[in-house]
Structure formats: structure tokens, C-alpha cells
């Protein structure tokens, strides 16, 4: 029996990119998913593209940087789909900016989405799991940029935020373990998202330099990241908490 079958799982930033790939992977294993994303996201288009023959999917508007909005969206998700068993805190931003040029607003915006948003999301759903006495699994999307300086630089805010996410997963994984709530992070390496595909086309030399640092010699596929998330959410990882799983093709910076 698939260990994700009939589980209800929320994915923030779920309508596109990595979030959508994760949703697709979970649904093929029989999970029901909540695509949580900003107002204006193409929720209907994302729902139509998902394989809903094994699981059910709904779209809920959510601004992860707003704690009150997360609470509202969490209540809506449970009302429409039922108690939530798992959460993928995937929503994030990565505006490239020279460290000299960050202003307070842009720095705080990155932290507000990438760190505050991850915490608000995890906290809101974990409180519901605790109140119901239900076990749960939370996966926070970090990055190899949270552990190593990824060149070219210009991602001081992003890298700092992703380091914070990995440590937050460790802290909450320990604190919430007595309540049966597992918390882990997953750190993707260079992945074939639309952004990196465009970078590969516009600057093949830079991409070749990046790939020279990846022993498997290629970009990871979003499905490979999604497989790691599926494992951490599933009962196969029942003994895994407070850790970070790197899915990076063996990345080693030059």
C-alpha cells in the first residue's frame, strides 16, 4: 500500500515550478493536495493539469508572509478537504541583488516570505495537528545555497534565509517530536526549473561552470526533488525528523 494514499497535504507555492511538481508526484501516490498560493496565481489552470484520478486537489489563496492570512487559509483548507496530514513549505523568492545594494524593504521581503512564511505555515498546521492528537509531517524547502556559497553570488538574502529554514526544521523537529509531528528540510541543488532552463539558454558558459561542480553532470529534474519530499512525508520516513535531506547530485563547489 502506498504510504501517501488518502493523506491530505498542503503545498505552499503549489501552482507552479517545484511546488506543482511536488503536487503532481504526491497525487500519483494517492494523496489529496491543497495548492496554496498568492491571489492571482493560476489555481484553476494548475488544478486542471493535475492527475486527479487517484487523489483530489483544491486551490486556496494564501500569503505565507501574513500570519493572519495563513490562519484563514489553514481553516479553509481543513474545512474543504479535511484534517491535514502533511505540509510542504515550498513558497519562496530569490531576487538577485548585490549585497551593497539591498535596501531594508527588499531584504525584509525575502526574509518575510522565505523564513517568516515557512514558520507561520508550519506553526498554523502543527497547532491543528496537536489539538486533534494527529501525527503529521512537515517538509520545509531549503537549498544548497543555505550551506555553501553558490556562484555567481548576489543571493545573500536568499542563502541566509535558506540556512535559517534548515535550522528551523531541526529546532521544530525536536520541539514537536513528542506530539508526533515530524519536521524536516529538503535542500535541492541545481534543478531544471523554468528559471534555470532560461539561464542555460542565455548563458551556457555559466551553466557549464555550474554543472562542472555537480558530479552527476546535469541539472536535477523537479520530479527528483519531489521524490525526496514524498519520502519525507511518507511513513517510510517515520523515524526521520529534525534533519535536512540534500538532493543535489553530489554538488561540490569549486
PDB file of C-alpha atoms in Angstrom:
ATOM      1  CA  UNK A   1       0.000   0.000   0.000  1.00  0.00           C
ATOM      2  CA  UNK A   2       1.315   3.440  -0.909  1.00  0.00           C
ATOM      3  CA  UNK A   3       2.175   5.302   2.276  1.00  0.00           C
ATOM      4  CA  UNK A   4       0.729   8.581   0.955  1.00  0.00           C
ATOM      5  CA  UNK A   5      -2.638   7.199  -0.041  1.00  0.00           C
ATOM      6  CA  UNK A   6      -5.611   9.221   1.281  1.00  0.00           C
ATOM      7  CA  UNK A   7      -3.347  11.691   3.103  1.00  0.00           C
ATOM      8  CA  UNK A   8      -4.202  15.390   2.878  1.00  0.00           C
ATOM      9  CA  UNK A   9      -1.158  17.528   2.133  1.00  0.00           C
ATOM     10  CA  UNK A  10      -0.766  21.298   1.751  1.00  0.00           C
ATOM     11  CA  UNK A  11       1.854  22.701  -0.639  1.00  0.00           C
ATOM     12  CA  UNK A  12       2.628  26.408  -0.488  1.00  0.00           C
ATOM     13  CA  UNK A  13       3.694  27.969  -3.771  1.00  0.00           C
ATOM     14  CA  UNK A  14       1.905  24.991  -5.251  1.00  0.00           C
ATOM     15  CA  UNK A  15       0.612  26.271  -8.579  1.00  0.00           C
ATOM     16  CA  UNK A  16       3.891  26.356 -10.488  1.00  0.00           C
ATOM     17  CA  UNK A  17       7.518  25.271 -10.674  1.00  0.00           C
ATOM     18  CA  UNK A  18       8.764  22.955  -7.976  1.00  0.00           C
ATOM     19  CA  UNK A  19       5.555  23.233  -5.961  1.00  0.00           C
ATOM     20  CA  UNK A  20       3.486  21.929  -8.855  1.00  0.00           C
ATOM     21  CA  UNK A  21       5.935  19.070  -9.476  1.00  0.00           C
ATOM     22  CA  UNK A  22       5.606  18.087  -5.826  1.00  0.00           C
ATOM     23  CA  UNK A  23       1.815  18.199  -6.028  1.00  0.00           C
ATOM     24  CA  UNK A  24       1.848  16.042  -9.155  1.00  0.00           C
ATOM     25  CA  UNK A  25       4.118  13.467  -7.514  1.00  0.00           C
ATOM     26  CA  UNK A  26       2.032  13.270  -4.352  1.00  0.00           C
ATOM     27  CA  UNK A  27      -1.212  12.850  -6.269  1.00  0.00           C
ATOM     28  CA  UNK A  28       0.165   9.967  -8.311  1.00  0.00           C
ATOM     29  CA  UNK A  29       0.659   8.252  -4.936  1.00  0.00           C
ATOM     30  CA  UNK A  30      -2.954   8.808  -3.963  1.00  0.00           C
ATOM     31  CA  UNK A  31      -2.608  11.903  -1.789  1.00  0.00           C
ATOM     32  CA  UNK A  32      -5.123  14.724  -1.733  1.00  0.00           C
ATOM     33  CA  UNK A  33      -3.420  18.103  -2.087  1.00  0.00           C
ATOM     34  CA  UNK A  34      -4.066  21.737  -1.334  1.00  0.00           C
ATOM     35  CA  UNK A  35      -2.338  24.096  -3.746  1.00  0.00           C
ATOM     36  CA  UNK A  36      -1.798  27.193  -1.607  1.00  0.00           C
ATOM     37  CA  UNK A  37      -0.595  30.264  -3.456  1.00  0.00           C
ATOM     38  CA  UNK A  38      -0.928  34.019  -3.740  1.00  0.00           C
ATOM     39  CA  UNK A  39      -4.065  35.692  -5.033  1.00  0.00           C
ATOM     40  CA  UNK A  40      -3.687  35.990  -8.775  1.00  0.00           C
ATOM     41  CA  UNK A  41      -1.961  32.631  -9.150  1.00  0.00           C
ATOM     42  CA  UNK A  42      -3.488  30.395 -11.803  1.00  0.00           C
ATOM     43  CA  UNK A  43      -5.080  27.966  -9.407  1.00  0.00           C
ATOM     44  CA  UNK A  44      -7.683  26.731 -11.858  1.00  0.00           C
ATOM     45  CA  UNK A  45      -5.084  26.083 -14.540  1.00  0.00           C
ATOM     46  CA  UNK A  46      -2.893  24.166 -12.096  1.00  0.00           C
ATOM     47  CA  UNK A  47      -5.808  22.052 -10.888  1.00  0.00           C
ATOM     48  CA  UNK A  48      -6.768  21.197 -14.457  1.00  0.00           C
ATOM     49  CA  UNK A  49      -3.226  19.990 -15.179  1.00  0.00           C
ATOM     50  CA  UNK A  50      -3.022  17.626 -12.186  1.00  0.00           C
ATOM     51  CA  UNK A  51      -3.743  13.878 -12.392  1.00  0.00           C
ATOM     52  CA  UNK A  52      -6.906  13.741 -10.278  1.00  0.00           C
ATOM     53  CA  UNK A  53      -7.677  10.087 -10.936  1.00  0.00           C
ATOM     54  CA  UNK A  54      -6.045   8.887  -7.705  1.00  0.00           C
ATOM     55  CA  UNK A  55      -6.389  11.900  -5.418  1.00  0.00           C
ATOM     56  CA  UNK A  56      -8.273  15.159  -5.056  1.00  0.00           C
ATOM     57  CA  UNK A  57      -6.857  18.680  -5.389  1.00  0.00           C
ATOM     58  CA  UNK A  58      -8.124  22.096  -4.346  1.00  0.00           C
ATOM     59  CA  UNK A  59      -6.729  25.625  -4.590  1.00  0.00           C
ATOM     60  CA  UNK A  60      -6.592  28.006  -1.622  1.00  0.00           C
ATOM     61  CA  UNK A  61      -5.304  31.566  -1.698  1.00  0.00           C
ATOM     62  CA  UNK A  62      -2.569  32.168   0.889  1.00  0.00           C
ATOM     63  CA  UNK A  63       0.032  34.861   1.514  1.00  0.00           C
ATOM     64  CA  UNK A  64       2.562  32.992   3.643  1.00  0.00           C
ATOM     65  CA  UNK A  65       4.187  36.221   4.860  1.00  0.00           C
ATOM     66  CA  UNK A  66       0.922  37.239   6.578  1.00  0.00           C
ATOM     67  CA  UNK A  67       0.298  35.138   9.701  1.00  0.00           C
ATOM     68  CA  UNK A  68      -3.393  36.046   9.826  1.00  0.00           C
ATOM     69  CA  UNK A  69      -3.870  35.054   6.193  1.00  0.00           C
ATOM     70  CA  UNK A  70      -2.123  31.739   6.822  1.00  0.00           C
ATOM     71  CA  UNK A  71      -4.545  31.048   9.679  1.00  0.00           C
ATOM     72  CA  UNK A  72      -7.524  31.879   7.471  1.00  0.00           C
ATOM     73  CA  UNK A  73      -6.232  29.670   4.644  1.00  0.00           C
ATOM     74  CA  UNK A  74      -5.458  26.789   7.015  1.00  0.00           C
ATOM     75  CA  UNK A  75      -9.019  26.864   8.332  1.00  0.00           C
ATOM     76  CA  UNK A  76     -10.372  26.921   4.761  1.00  0.00           C
ATOM     77  CA  UNK A  77      -8.151  24.021   3.701  1.00  0.00           C
ATOM     78  CA  UNK A  78      -9.352  21.833   6.561  1.00  0.00           C
ATOM     79  CA  UNK A  79     -12.977  22.814   6.050  1.00  0.00           C
ATOM     80  CA  UNK A  80     -12.850  21.863   2.375  1.00  0.00           C
ATOM     81  CA  UNK A  81     -10.524  18.851   2.411  1.00  0.00           C
ATOM     82  CA  UNK A  82     -10.464  17.581   5.981  1.00  0.00           C
ATOM     83  CA  UNK A  83      -7.698  17.300   8.597  1.00  0.00           C
ATOM     84  CA  UNK A  84      -4.237  17.954   7.175  1.00  0.00           C
ATOM     85  CA  UNK A  85      -1.631  15.203   7.497  1.00  0.00           C
ATOM     86  CA  UNK A  86       1.333  16.878   5.811  1.00  0.00           C
ATOM     87  CA  UNK A  87       2.676  20.275   4.799  1.00  0.00           C
ATOM     88  CA  UNK A  88       5.285  21.265   2.230  1.00  0.00           C
ATOM     89  CA  UNK A  89       6.507  24.794   2.988  1.00  0.00           C
ATOM     90  CA  UNK A  90       7.767  25.498  -0.502  1.00  0.00           C
ATOM     91  CA  UNK A  91       6.859  29.144  -1.211  1.00  0.00           C
ATOM     92  CA  UNK A  92       9.953  31.302  -1.619  1.00  0.00           C
ATOM     93  CA  UNK A  93      11.543  34.135  -3.560  1.00  0.00           C
ATOM     94  CA  UNK A  94      15.108  34.703  -4.752  1.00  0.00           C
ATOM     95  CA  UNK A  95      15.619  38.223  -6.137  1.00  0.00           C
ATOM     96  CA  UNK A  96      19.290  38.575  -7.193  1.00  0.00           C
ATOM     97  CA  UNK A  97      20.802  41.699  -5.646  1.00  0.00           C
ATOM     98  CA  UNK A  98      24.340  42.800  -4.921  1.00  0.00           C
ATOM     99  CA  UNK A  99      24.819  42.848  -1.161  1.00  0.00           C
ATOM    100  CA  UNK A 100      25.847  46.505  -1.332  1.00  0.00           C
ATOM    101  CA  UNK A 101      22.503  47.351  -2.911  1.00  0.00           C
ATOM    102  CA  UNK A 102      19.951  45.697  -0.616  1.00  0.00           C
ATOM    103  CA  UNK A 103      17.535  48.151   0.915  1.00  0.00           C
ATOM    104  CA  UNK A 104      15.651  47.323   4.093  1.00  0.00           C
ATOM    105  CA  UNK A 105      12.403  46.626   2.262  1.00  0.00           C
ATOM    106  CA  UNK A 106      13.829  44.101  -0.208  1.00  0.00           C
ATOM    107  CA  UNK A 107      15.842  42.304   2.497  1.00  0.00           C
ATOM    108  CA  UNK A 108      12.811  42.048   4.770  1.00  0.00           C
ATOM    109  CA  UNK A 109      10.607  40.909   1.913  1.00  0.00           C
ATOM    110  CA  UNK A 110      12.876  37.936   1.225  1.00  0.00           C
ATOM    111  CA  UNK A 111      13.022  37.044   4.907  1.00  0.00           C
ATOM    112  CA  UNK A 112       9.287  37.608   5.261  1.00  0.00           C
ATOM    113  CA  UNK A 113       8.460  35.040   2.593  1.00  0.00           C
ATOM    114  CA  UNK A 114      11.320  32.575   2.988  1.00  0.00           C
ATOM    115  CA  UNK A 115      11.647  32.457   6.773  1.00  0.00           C
ATOM    116  CA  UNK A 116       8.568  34.004   8.386  1.00  0.00           C
ATOM    117  CA  UNK A 117       6.317  32.361   5.809  1.00  0.00           C
ATOM    118  CA  UNK A 118       7.782  28.931   6.445  1.00  0.00           C
ATOM    119  CA  UNK A 119       7.378  29.332  10.199  1.00  0.00           C
ATOM    120  CA  UNK A 120       3.833  30.735  10.036  1.00  0.00           C
ATOM    121  CA  UNK A 121       2.794  27.865   7.758  1.00  0.00           C
ATOM    122  CA  UNK A 122       4.367  25.171   9.916  1.00  0.00           C
ATOM    123  CA  UNK A 123       3.048  26.685  13.141  1.00  0.00           C
ATOM    124  CA  UNK A 124      -0.532  27.040  11.923  1.00  0.00           C
ATOM    125  CA  UNK A 125      -0.907  23.474  10.727  1.00  0.00           C
ATOM    126  CA  UNK A 126       1.128  21.953  13.564  1.00  0.00           C
ATOM    127  CA  UNK A 127      -1.210  23.570  16.108  1.00  0.00           C
ATOM    128  CA  UNK A 128      -4.125  21.875  14.399  1.00  0.00           C
ATOM    129  CA  UNK A 129      -2.332  18.530  14.358  1.00  0.00           C
ATOM    130  CA  UNK A 130      -1.529  18.843  18.070  1.00  0.00           C
ATOM    131  CA  UNK A 131      -5.069  19.876  19.008  1.00  0.00           C
ATOM    132  CA  UNK A 132      -6.506  16.885  17.146  1.00  0.00           C
ATOM    133  CA  UNK A 133      -3.896  14.493  18.518  1.00  0.00           C
ATOM    134  CA  UNK A 134      -2.933  13.605  14.952  1.00  0.00           C
ATOM    135  CA  UNK A 135       0.594  12.745  13.801  1.00  0.00           C
ATOM    136  CA  UNK A 136       1.902  14.830  10.934  1.00  0.00           C
ATOM    137  CA  UNK A 137       4.884  15.538   8.718  1.00  0.00           C
ATOM    138  CA  UNK A 138       6.187  18.944   7.667  1.00  0.00           C
ATOM    139  CA  UNK A 139       8.805  19.415   4.946  1.00  0.00           C
ATOM    140  CA  UNK A 140      10.491  22.796   4.554  1.00  0.00           C
ATOM    141  CA  UNK A 141      12.222  23.562   1.270  1.00  0.00           C
ATOM    142  CA  UNK A 142      15.738  24.853   1.937  1.00  0.00           C
ATOM    143  CA  UNK A 143      18.546  24.977  -0.674  1.00  0.00           C
ATOM    144  CA  UNK A 144      22.181  24.111  -1.193  1.00  0.00           C
ATOM    145  CA  UNK A 145      22.626  27.905  -1.115  1.00  0.00           C
ATOM    146  CA  UNK A 146      21.884  27.713   2.602  1.00  0.00           C
ATOM    147  CA  UNK A 147      25.033  25.641   3.193  1.00  0.00           C
ATOM    148  CA  UNK A 148      27.510  26.738   0.528  1.00  0.00           C
ATOM    149  CA  UNK A 149      28.300  29.893  -1.391  1.00  0.00           C
ATOM    150  CA  UNK A 150      26.798  29.287  -4.809  1.00  0.00           C
ATOM    151  CA  UNK A 151      28.430  31.277  -7.612  1.00  0.00           C
ATOM    152  CA  UNK A 152      27.676  33.738  -9.031  1.00  0.00           C
ATOM    153  CA  UNK A 153      26.846  35.370  -5.731  1.00  0.00           C
ATOM    154  CA  UNK A 154      24.228  38.170  -5.337  1.00  0.00           C
ATOM    155  CA  UNK A 155      21.979  35.972  -3.214  1.00  0.00           C
ATOM    156  CA  UNK A 156      22.948  36.968   0.324  1.00  0.00           C
ATOM    157  CA  UNK A 157      19.337  37.262   1.466  1.00  0.00           C
ATOM    158  CA  UNK A 158      18.247  34.033  -0.221  1.00  0.00           C
ATOM    159  CA  UNK A 159      21.177  31.990   1.077  1.00  0.00           C
ATOM    160  CA  UNK A 160      20.748  33.351   4.597  1.00  0.00           C
ATOM    161  CA  UNK A 161      17.029  32.607   4.546  1.00  0.00           C
ATOM    162  CA  UNK A 162      17.558  29.035   3.376  1.00  0.00           C
ATOM    163  CA  UNK A 163      20.148  28.401   6.082  1.00  0.00           C
ATOM    164  CA  UNK A 164      17.575  29.618   8.586  1.00  0.00           C
ATOM    165  CA  UNK A 165      14.956  27.253   7.149  1.00  0.00           C
ATOM    166  CA  UNK A 166      17.210  24.223   7.594  1.00  0.00           C
ATOM    167  CA  UNK A 167      17.964  25.120  11.205  1.00  0.00           C
ATOM    168  CA  UNK A 168      14.307  25.888  11.885  1.00  0.00           C
ATOM    169  CA  UNK A 169      13.423  22.387  10.743  1.00  0.00           C
ATOM    170  CA  UNK A 170      15.903  20.966  13.248  1.00  0.00           C
ATOM    171  CA  UNK A 171      14.566  23.101  16.085  1.00  0.00           C
ATOM    172  CA  UNK A 172      10.911  22.339  15.433  1.00  0.00           C
ATOM    173  CA  UNK A 173      11.607  18.693  14.691  1.00  0.00           C
ATOM    174  CA  UNK A 174      12.964  18.310  18.207  1.00  0.00           C
ATOM    175  CA  UNK A 175      10.341  20.505  19.909  1.00  0.00           C
ATOM    176  CA  UNK A 176       7.333  18.901  18.238  1.00  0.00           C
ATOM    177  CA  UNK A 177       8.525  15.292  18.275  1.00  0.00           C
ATOM    178  CA  UNK A 178       6.611  14.482  21.500  1.00  0.00           C
ATOM    179  CA  UNK A 179       3.408  15.415  19.660  1.00  0.00           C
ATOM    180  CA  UNK A 180       4.093  13.015  16.790  1.00  0.00           C
ATOM    181  CA  UNK A 181       4.862  15.838  14.364  1.00  0.00           C
ATOM    182  CA  UNK A 182       7.955  15.283  12.243  1.00  0.00           C
ATOM    183  CA  UNK A 183       9.714  18.312  10.741  1.00  0.00           C
ATOM    184  CA  UNK A 184      12.460  18.041   8.138  1.00  0.00           C
ATOM    185  CA  UNK A 185      14.028  20.195   5.451  1.00  0.00           C
ATOM    186  CA  UNK A 186      14.969  19.283   1.910  1.00  0.00           C
ATOM    187  CA  UNK A 187      17.779  21.154   0.160  1.00  0.00           C
ATOM    188  CA  UNK A 188      17.593  20.964  -3.641  1.00  0.00           C
ATOM    189  CA  UNK A 189      20.591  21.507  -5.859  1.00  0.00           C
ATOM    190  CA  UNK A 190      20.533  22.997  -9.357  1.00  0.00           C
ATOM    191  CA  UNK A 191      17.144  21.975 -10.702  1.00  0.00           C
ATOM    192  CA  UNK A 192      15.665  22.249 -14.193  1.00  0.00           C
ATOM    193  CA  UNK A 193      13.027  24.836 -13.355  1.00  0.00           C
ATOM    194  CA  UNK A 194      11.962  27.385 -15.948  1.00  0.00           C
ATOM    195  CA  UNK A 195      14.350  29.951 -14.444  1.00  0.00           C
ATOM    196  CA  UNK A 196      17.403  27.706 -14.784  1.00  0.00           C
ATOM    197  CA  UNK A 197      16.362  26.495 -18.216  1.00  0.00           C
ATOM    198  CA  UNK A 198      16.323  30.130 -19.355  1.00  0.00           C
ATOM    199  CA  UNK A 199      19.715  30.672 -17.716  1.00  0.00           C
ATOM    200  CA  UNK A 200      21.070  27.652 -19.577  1.00  0.00           C
ATOM    201  CA  UNK A 201      19.901  29.150 -22.869  1.00  0.00           C
ATOM    202  CA  UNK A 202      21.070  32.707 -22.194  1.00  0.00           C
ATOM    203  CA  UNK A 203      24.437  31.926 -20.575  1.00  0.00           C
ATOM    204  CA  UNK A 204      25.635  28.415 -21.488  1.00  0.00           C
ATOM    205  CA  UNK A 205      29.130  29.185 -20.184  1.00  0.00           C
ATOM    206  CA  UNK A 206      27.831  29.964 -16.715  1.00  0.00           C
ATOM    207  CA  UNK A 207      25.674  26.858 -16.777  1.00  0.00           C
ATOM    208  CA  UNK A 208      28.630  24.729 -17.846  1.00  0.00           C
ATOM    209  CA  UNK A 209      30.573  26.106 -14.873  1.00  0.00           C
ATOM    210  CA  UNK A 210      27.735  25.209 -12.524  1.00  0.00           C
ATOM    211  CA  UNK A 211      27.384  21.705 -13.901  1.00  0.00           C
ATOM    212  CA  UNK A 212      31.128  21.117 -13.611  1.00  0.00           C
ATOM    213  CA  UNK A 213      30.529  21.217  -9.841  1.00  0.00           C
ATOM    214  CA  UNK A 214      27.777  18.588  -9.977  1.00  0.00           C
ATOM    215  CA  UNK A 215      29.199  15.040 -10.137  1.00  0.00           C
ATOM    216  CA  UNK A 216      26.153  13.617 -11.918  1.00  0.00           C
ATOM    217  CA  UNK A 217      26.819  16.202 -14.645  1.00  0.00           C
ATOM    218  CA  UNK A 218      23.313  17.537 -15.207  1.00  0.00           C
ATOM    219  CA  UNK A 219      20.510  19.580 -13.732  1.00  0.00           C
ATOM    220  CA  UNK A 220      18.238  17.686 -11.403  1.00  0.00           C
ATOM    221  CA  UNK A 221      14.675  17.136 -12.562  1.00  0.00           C
ATOM    222  CA  UNK A 222      11.853  18.624 -10.454  1.00  0.00           C
ATOM    223  CA  UNK A 223      10.477  15.085 -10.146  1.00  0.00           C
ATOM    224  CA  UNK A 224      13.677  14.037  -8.347  1.00  0.00           C
ATOM    225  CA  UNK A 225      13.180  16.763  -5.762  1.00  0.00           C
ATOM    226  CA  UNK A 226       9.533  15.764  -5.462  1.00  0.00           C
ATOM    227  CA  UNK A 227      10.558  12.145  -4.797  1.00  0.00           C
ATOM    228  CA  UNK A 228      12.613  13.303  -1.827  1.00  0.00           C
ATOM    229  CA  UNK A 229       9.695  15.308  -0.488  1.00  0.00           C
ATOM    230  CA  UNK A 230       7.364  12.331  -0.922  1.00  0.00           C
ATOM    231  CA  UNK A 231       9.753  10.149   1.085  1.00  0.00           C
ATOM    232  CA  UNK A 232       9.972  12.620   3.973  1.00  0.00           C
ATOM    233  CA  UNK A 233       6.188  12.989   4.078  1.00  0.00           C
ATOM    234  CA  UNK A 234       5.560   9.266   3.977  1.00  0.00           C
ATOM    235  CA  UNK A 235       5.507   6.619   6.673  1.00  0.00           C
ATOM    236  CA  UNK A 236       8.714   5.238   5.155  1.00  0.00           C
ATOM    237  CA  UNK A 237      10.427   8.156   6.945  1.00  0.00           C
ATOM    238  CA  UNK A 238       8.623   7.576  10.243  1.00  0.00           C
ATOM    239  CA  UNK A 239      11.933   7.659  12.138  1.00  0.00           C
ATOM    240  CA  UNK A 240      13.286  10.745  10.378  1.00  0.00           C
ATOM    241  CA  UNK A 241      12.897  14.174  11.947  1.00  0.00           C
ATOM    242  CA  UNK A 242      14.924  17.329  12.659  1.00  0.00           C
ATOM    243  CA  UNK A 243      17.212  16.741   9.684  1.00  0.00           C
ATOM    244  CA  UNK A 244      17.933  18.099   6.201  1.00  0.00           C
ATOM    245  CA  UNK A 245      17.983  15.876   3.143  1.00  0.00           C
ATOM    246  CA  UNK A 246      20.151  17.204   0.316  1.00  0.00           C
ATOM    247  CA  UNK A 247      19.046  16.269  -3.193  1.00  0.00           C
ATOM    248  CA  UNK A 248      21.844  17.944  -5.123  1.00  0.00           C
ATOM    249  CA  UNK A 249      23.535  15.421  -7.406  1.00  0.00           C
ATOM    250  CA  UNK A 250      26.598  15.428  -5.138  1.00  0.00           C
ATOM    251  CA  UNK A 251      27.210  19.176  -5.605  1.00  0.00           C
ATOM    252  CA  UNK A 252      30.649  20.304  -4.520  1.00  0.00           C
ATOM    253  CA  UNK A 253      31.648  23.928  -5.124  1.00  0.00           C
ATOM    254  CA  UNK A 254      34.920  24.510  -6.955  1.00  0.00           C
TER     255      UNK A 254
END
